[in-house]
């Protein structure tokens, strides 16, 4: 009975819309008209074979996911190891690096837009900082790395806390035994720490994969998908198809199903592979 209210909300706002979207993906519904026809797999075929913008957004999303998963987890793990190795100031360091994760994504992103559009040009006026005088958000060759910078800054805090919790859970007698046996720090990391925090790696990579594939607000606030769709992710392409330009709700639903299947397959593979590498202490 205690779970029932949450279950009703879950079914009403997630399960039912997902099932409706799955049905509409096989129709040509525009999202407004009561009348629509069943078109079978035409929407899926068009999205995969004929929609160049959708394919471009998939490639950009894949690039973003790869960089986000690797760098967010690597930096978060490095920070967790560094902070846990300190004898003093752990609380302050933990708070400082976790603070960006406490901010709203939209608010923090607008802060970064101000930095890139106002602060950087002001700093570039000084002769020593001329290298800052670039189009951080308007240059297709630079905007991706700008997005990654903001993504890493805002995403590592939560992952760092998970890694720190896993490191703190490693039994002390294993560390002491390794030290007595003459293990060096890199041996401790390779043979003790990493195997025993494999469950945290599984969780953090799973979270990063899901969040990266579904990213929208961060990129929308930074670049709006521009310049010239150069930073448009799948979620932005779907929203544009359904509500902003073409009003092809059925076609957009088909794209959403494709995105769902991509996330499902990749996360299932990731979890199944990494679960086999986990070690019980």
GROMACS .gro file of C-alpha atoms in nm:
model
  281
    1UNK     CA    1   0.000   0.000   0.000
    2UNK     CA    2   0.287   0.238   0.072
    3UNK     CA    3   0.434   0.173  -0.273
    4UNK     CA    4   0.099   0.208  -0.452
    5UNK     CA    5   0.096   0.593  -0.491
    6UNK     CA    6   0.446   0.594  -0.641
    7UNK     CA    7   0.350   0.298  -0.864
    8UNK     CA    8   0.040   0.480  -0.991
    9UNK     CA    9   0.247   0.790  -1.072
   10UNK     CA   10   0.507   0.574  -1.248
   11UNK     CA   11   0.246   0.398  -1.462
   12UNK     CA   12   0.053   0.718  -1.539
   13UNK     CA   13   0.344   0.939  -1.638
   14UNK     CA   14   0.595   0.689  -1.777
   15UNK     CA   15   0.453   0.349  -1.873
   16UNK     CA   16   0.130   0.467  -2.040
   17UNK     CA   17   0.296   0.749  -2.243
   18UNK     CA   18   0.571   0.505  -2.348
   19UNK     CA   19   0.314   0.254  -2.473
   20UNK     CA   20   0.121   0.530  -2.652
   21UNK     CA   21   0.440   0.656  -2.812
   22UNK     CA   22   0.521   0.303  -2.926
   23UNK     CA   23   0.180   0.281  -3.093
   24UNK     CA   24   0.206   0.623  -3.258
   25UNK     CA   25   0.548   0.534  -3.399
   26UNK     CA   26   0.365   0.312  -3.649
   27UNK     CA   27   0.134   0.596  -3.762
   28UNK     CA   28   0.160   0.928  -3.946
   29UNK     CA   29  -0.004   1.125  -3.661
   30UNK     CA   30   0.092   1.493  -3.647
   31UNK     CA   31   0.019   1.530  -3.276
   32UNK     CA   32  -0.284   1.757  -3.336
   33UNK     CA   33  -0.529   1.595  -3.574
   34UNK     CA   34  -0.763   1.322  -3.454
   35UNK     CA   35  -0.729   1.138  -3.784
   36UNK     CA   36  -0.418   0.942  -3.872
   37UNK     CA   37  -0.331   0.627  -4.061
   38UNK     CA   38  -0.122   0.322  -3.982
   39UNK     CA   39   0.202   0.324  -4.184
   40UNK     CA   40   0.381   0.021  -4.040
   41UNK     CA   41   0.761   0.044  -4.041
   42UNK     CA   42   0.781   0.340  -4.281
   43UNK     CA   43   0.881   0.583  -4.007
   44UNK     CA   44   1.166   0.360  -3.890
   45UNK     CA   45   1.289   0.301  -4.245
   46UNK     CA   46   1.281   0.672  -4.326
   47UNK     CA   47   1.466   0.763  -4.006
   48UNK     CA   48   1.746   0.513  -4.064
   49UNK     CA   49   1.777   0.530  -4.443
   50UNK     CA   50   1.669   0.878  -4.553
   51UNK     CA   51   1.707   1.121  -4.262
   52UNK     CA   52   2.058   1.266  -4.284
   53UNK     CA   53   2.002   1.500  -3.988
   54UNK     CA   54   1.901   1.207  -3.767
   55UNK     CA   55   2.210   1.009  -3.865
   56UNK     CA   56   2.429   1.312  -3.794
   57UNK     CA   57   2.270   1.355  -3.451
   58UNK     CA   58   2.333   0.986  -3.377
   59UNK     CA   59   2.701   1.023  -3.464
   60UNK     CA   60   2.737   1.337  -3.252
   61UNK     CA   61   2.553   1.171  -2.962
   62UNK     CA   62   2.782   0.866  -2.987
   63UNK     CA   63   3.086   1.092  -2.978
   64UNK     CA   64   2.949   1.281  -2.679
   65UNK     CA   65   2.865   0.957  -2.493
   66UNK     CA   66   3.212   0.813  -2.553
   67UNK     CA   67   3.392   1.122  -2.423
   68UNK     CA   68   3.151   1.170  -2.132
   69UNK     CA   69   3.173   0.810  -2.010
   70UNK     CA   70   3.553   0.796  -2.032
   71UNK     CA   71   3.646   1.138  -1.895
   72UNK     CA   72   3.372   1.181  -1.632
   73UNK     CA   73   3.447   0.842  -1.478
   74UNK     CA   74   3.824   0.874  -1.507
   75UNK     CA   75   3.834   1.219  -1.345
   76UNK     CA   76   3.578   1.127  -1.079
   77UNK     CA   77   3.773   0.814  -0.985
   78UNK     CA   78   4.100   1.007  -0.978
   79UNK     CA   79   3.946   1.270  -0.749
   80UNK     CA   80   3.801   1.002  -0.522
   81UNK     CA   81   4.142   0.833  -0.489
   82UNK     CA   82   4.318   1.163  -0.425
   83UNK     CA   83   4.069   1.279  -0.160
   84UNK     CA   84   4.065   0.942   0.017
   85UNK     CA   85   4.444   0.947   0.034
   86UNK     CA   86   4.436   1.275   0.230
   87UNK     CA   87   4.453   1.266   0.606
   88UNK     CA   88   4.297   1.611   0.653
   89UNK     CA   89   4.043   1.825   0.470
   90UNK     CA   90   3.843   1.540   0.316
   91UNK     CA   91   3.513   1.707   0.399
   92UNK     CA   92   3.609   2.039   0.240
   93UNK     CA   93   3.747   1.876  -0.075
   94UNK     CA   94   3.441   1.654  -0.107
   95UNK     CA   95   3.211   1.956  -0.073
   96UNK     CA   96   3.405   2.168  -0.324
   97UNK     CA   97   3.402   1.906  -0.598
   98UNK     CA   98   3.042   1.799  -0.531
   99UNK     CA   99   2.897   2.153  -0.537
  100UNK     CA  100   2.854   2.172  -0.919
  101UNK     CA  101   2.628   1.865  -0.906
  102UNK     CA  102   2.399   2.044  -0.661
  103UNK     CA  103   2.322   2.324  -0.908
  104UNK     CA  104   2.043   2.313  -1.164
  105UNK     CA  105   2.181   2.216  -1.504
  106UNK     CA  106   2.011   2.511  -1.673
  107UNK     CA  107   2.137   2.763  -1.417
  108UNK     CA  108   2.493   2.632  -1.420
  109UNK     CA  109   2.492   2.618  -1.800
  110UNK     CA  110   2.379   2.981  -1.828
  111UNK     CA  111   2.664   3.067  -1.591
  112UNK     CA  112   2.905   2.902  -1.834
  113UNK     CA  113   2.746   3.083  -2.131
  114UNK     CA  114   2.821   3.410  -1.951
  115UNK     CA  115   3.180   3.294  -1.896
  116UNK     CA  116   3.232   3.198  -2.260
  117UNK     CA  117   3.060   3.502  -2.412
  118UNK     CA  118   3.155   3.779  -2.167
  119UNK     CA  119   3.439   3.675  -1.936
  120UNK     CA  120   3.663   3.506  -2.194
  121UNK     CA  121   3.653   3.800  -2.442
  122UNK     CA  122   3.731   4.037  -2.155
  123UNK     CA  123   4.029   3.828  -2.046
  124UNK     CA  124   4.154   3.801  -2.404
  125UNK     CA  125   4.211   4.177  -2.413
  126UNK     CA  126   4.524   4.118  -2.209
  127UNK     CA  127   4.820   4.033  -2.433
  128UNK     CA  128   4.911   3.721  -2.238
  129UNK     CA  129   4.561   3.572  -2.275
  130UNK     CA  130   4.503   3.629  -2.647
  131UNK     CA  131   4.445   3.254  -2.693
  132UNK     CA  132   4.110   3.293  -2.514
  133UNK     CA  133   3.976   3.510  -2.797
  134UNK     CA  134   3.798   3.231  -2.983
  135UNK     CA  135   3.436   3.144  -3.054
  136UNK     CA  136   3.379   2.894  -2.775
  137UNK     CA  137   3.017   2.824  -2.871
  138UNK     CA  138   2.998   2.932  -3.235
  139UNK     CA  139   3.288   2.737  -3.388
  140UNK     CA  140   3.188   2.378  -3.480
  141UNK     CA  141   3.546   2.260  -3.418
  142UNK     CA  142   3.553   2.405  -3.065
  143UNK     CA  143   3.193   2.386  -2.944
  144UNK     CA  144   3.210   2.010  -2.881
  145UNK     CA  145   3.502   2.050  -2.641
  146UNK     CA  146   3.326   2.341  -2.474
  147UNK     CA  147   3.023   2.117  -2.417
  148UNK     CA  148   3.246   1.842  -2.278
  149UNK     CA  149   3.412   2.085  -2.038
  150UNK     CA  150   3.076   2.189  -1.892
  151UNK     CA  151   2.950   1.830  -1.889
  152UNK     CA  152   3.253   1.702  -1.700
  153UNK     CA  153   3.244   1.995  -1.456
  154UNK     CA  154   2.881   1.925  -1.367
  155UNK     CA  155   2.887   1.546  -1.382
  156UNK     CA  156   3.187   1.430  -1.183
  157UNK     CA  157   3.055   1.524  -0.837
  158UNK     CA  158   2.795   1.248  -0.803
  159UNK     CA  159   3.026   0.987  -0.955
  160UNK     CA  160   3.306   1.092  -0.720
  161UNK     CA  161   3.082   1.036  -0.415
  162UNK     CA  162   2.989   0.686  -0.538
  163UNK     CA  163   3.355   0.597  -0.595
  164UNK     CA  164   3.452   0.735  -0.254
  165UNK     CA  165   3.183   0.525  -0.084
  166UNK     CA  166   3.312   0.214  -0.261
  167UNK     CA  167   3.674   0.291  -0.166
  168UNK     CA  168   3.575   0.342   0.198
  169UNK     CA  169   3.407   0.000   0.189
  170UNK     CA  170   3.730  -0.185   0.108
  171UNK     CA  171   3.827  -0.390   0.419
  172UNK     CA  172   4.132  -0.249   0.597
  173UNK     CA  173   4.283  -0.594   0.656
  174UNK     CA  174   4.325  -0.640   0.280
  175UNK     CA  175   4.512  -0.311   0.249
  176UNK     CA  176   4.727  -0.390   0.552
  177UNK     CA  177   4.810  -0.737   0.421
  178UNK     CA  178   4.910  -0.592   0.083
  179UNK     CA  179   5.134  -0.331   0.249
  180UNK     CA  180   5.300  -0.599   0.465
  181UNK     CA  181   5.365  -0.803   0.152
  182UNK     CA  182   5.545  -0.503   0.004
  183UNK     CA  183   5.281  -0.386  -0.244
  184UNK     CA  184   5.352  -0.048  -0.406
  185UNK     CA  185   5.076   0.214  -0.457
  186UNK     CA  186   5.021   0.112  -0.818
  187UNK     CA  187   4.996  -0.252  -0.712
  188UNK     CA  188   4.738  -0.154  -0.449
  189UNK     CA  189   4.537   0.028  -0.715
  190UNK     CA  190   4.551  -0.252  -0.970
  191UNK     CA  191   4.505  -0.560  -0.752
  192UNK     CA  192   4.310  -0.431  -0.449
  193UNK     CA  193   4.123  -0.106  -0.516
  194UNK     CA  194   3.997  -0.146  -0.873
  195UNK     CA  195   3.874  -0.508  -0.839
  196UNK     CA  196   3.692  -0.428  -0.513
  197UNK     CA  197   3.518  -0.117  -0.647
  198UNK     CA  198   3.410  -0.286  -0.971
  199UNK     CA  199   3.046  -0.266  -0.855
  200UNK     CA  200   3.082   0.113  -0.831
  201UNK     CA  201   3.235   0.122  -1.179
  202UNK     CA  202   2.933  -0.071  -1.310
  203UNK     CA  203   2.689   0.173  -1.149
  204UNK     CA  204   2.875   0.489  -1.253
  205UNK     CA  205   2.926   0.381  -1.615
  206UNK     CA  206   2.559   0.278  -1.631
  207UNK     CA  207   2.447   0.619  -1.501
  208UNK     CA  208   2.683   0.806  -1.734
  209UNK     CA  209   2.569   0.607  -2.036
  210UNK     CA  210   2.202   0.674  -1.969
  211UNK     CA  211   2.244   1.041  -1.887
  212UNK     CA  212   2.472   1.102  -2.186
  213UNK     CA  213   2.240   0.937  -2.438
  214UNK     CA  214   1.943   1.140  -2.307
  215UNK     CA  215   2.127   1.472  -2.269
  216UNK     CA  216   1.922   1.771  -2.382
  217UNK     CA  217   1.909   2.068  -2.146
  218UNK     CA  218   2.286   2.118  -2.119
  219UNK     CA  219   2.343   2.135  -2.494
  220UNK     CA  220   2.022   2.331  -2.556
  221UNK     CA  221   2.129   2.601  -2.309
  222UNK     CA  222   2.486   2.614  -2.442
  223UNK     CA  223   2.453   2.600  -2.820
  224UNK     CA  224   2.090   2.520  -2.902
  225UNK     CA  225   2.220   2.240  -3.125
  226UNK     CA  226   2.416   2.480  -3.343
  227UNK     CA  227   2.602   2.606  -3.521
  228UNK     CA  228   2.422   2.456  -3.822
  229UNK     CA  229   2.314   2.144  -3.625
  230UNK     CA  230   2.679   2.065  -3.549
  231UNK     CA  231   2.599   1.991  -3.183
  232UNK     CA  232   2.247   1.851  -3.219
  233UNK     CA  233   2.192   1.535  -3.014
  234UNK     CA  234   1.921   1.274  -3.076
  235UNK     CA  235   1.684   1.413  -2.812
  236UNK     CA  236   1.695   1.758  -2.974
  237UNK     CA  237   1.632   1.609  -3.318
  238UNK     CA  238   1.330   1.419  -3.184
  239UNK     CA  239   1.183   1.726  -3.016
  240UNK     CA  240   1.237   1.935  -3.328
  241UNK     CA  241   1.061   1.674  -3.540
  242UNK     CA  242   0.760   1.651  -3.308
  243UNK     CA  243   0.695   2.006  -3.191
  244UNK     CA  244   0.921   2.275  -3.337
  245UNK     CA  245   0.926   2.242  -3.716
  246UNK     CA  246   0.762   1.946  -3.883
  247UNK     CA  247   0.494   1.839  -3.629
  248UNK     CA  248   0.540   1.473  -3.723
  249UNK     CA  249   0.463   1.317  -3.388
  250UNK     CA  250   0.447   0.962  -3.521
  251UNK     CA  251   0.779   0.997  -3.699
  252UNK     CA  252   0.938   1.150  -3.387
  253UNK     CA  253   0.800   0.861  -3.179
  254UNK     CA  254   0.975   0.617  -3.413
  255UNK     CA  255   1.303   0.802  -3.356
  256UNK     CA  256   1.243   0.787  -2.980
  257UNK     CA  257   1.192   0.410  -3.002
  258UNK     CA  258   1.521   0.380  -3.193
  259UNK     CA  259   1.696   0.581  -2.920
  260UNK     CA  260   1.536   0.360  -2.654
  261UNK     CA  261   1.658   0.044  -2.828
  262UNK     CA  262   2.011   0.184  -2.865
  263UNK     CA  263   2.027   0.267  -2.493
  264UNK     CA  264   1.873  -0.068  -2.397
  265UNK     CA  265   2.117  -0.279  -2.599
  266UNK     CA  266   2.428  -0.085  -2.495
  267UNK     CA  267   2.342  -0.075  -2.124
  268UNK     CA  268   2.251  -0.445  -2.117
  269UNK     CA  269   2.585  -0.532  -2.274
  270UNK     CA  270   2.772  -0.298  -2.040
  271UNK     CA  271   2.606  -0.429  -1.723
  272UNK     CA  272   2.639  -0.796  -1.819
  273UNK     CA  273   3.008  -0.761  -1.910
  274UNK     CA  274   3.103  -0.556  -1.603
  275UNK     CA  275   2.900  -0.768  -1.360
  276UNK     CA  276   3.126  -1.065  -1.447
  277UNK     CA  277   3.430  -0.863  -1.339
  278UNK     CA  278   3.298  -0.771  -0.996
  279UNK     CA  279   3.476  -0.919  -0.696
  280UNK     CA  280   3.331  -0.997  -0.354
  281UNK     CA  281   3.548  -0.882  -0.064
   0.00000   0.00000   0.00000
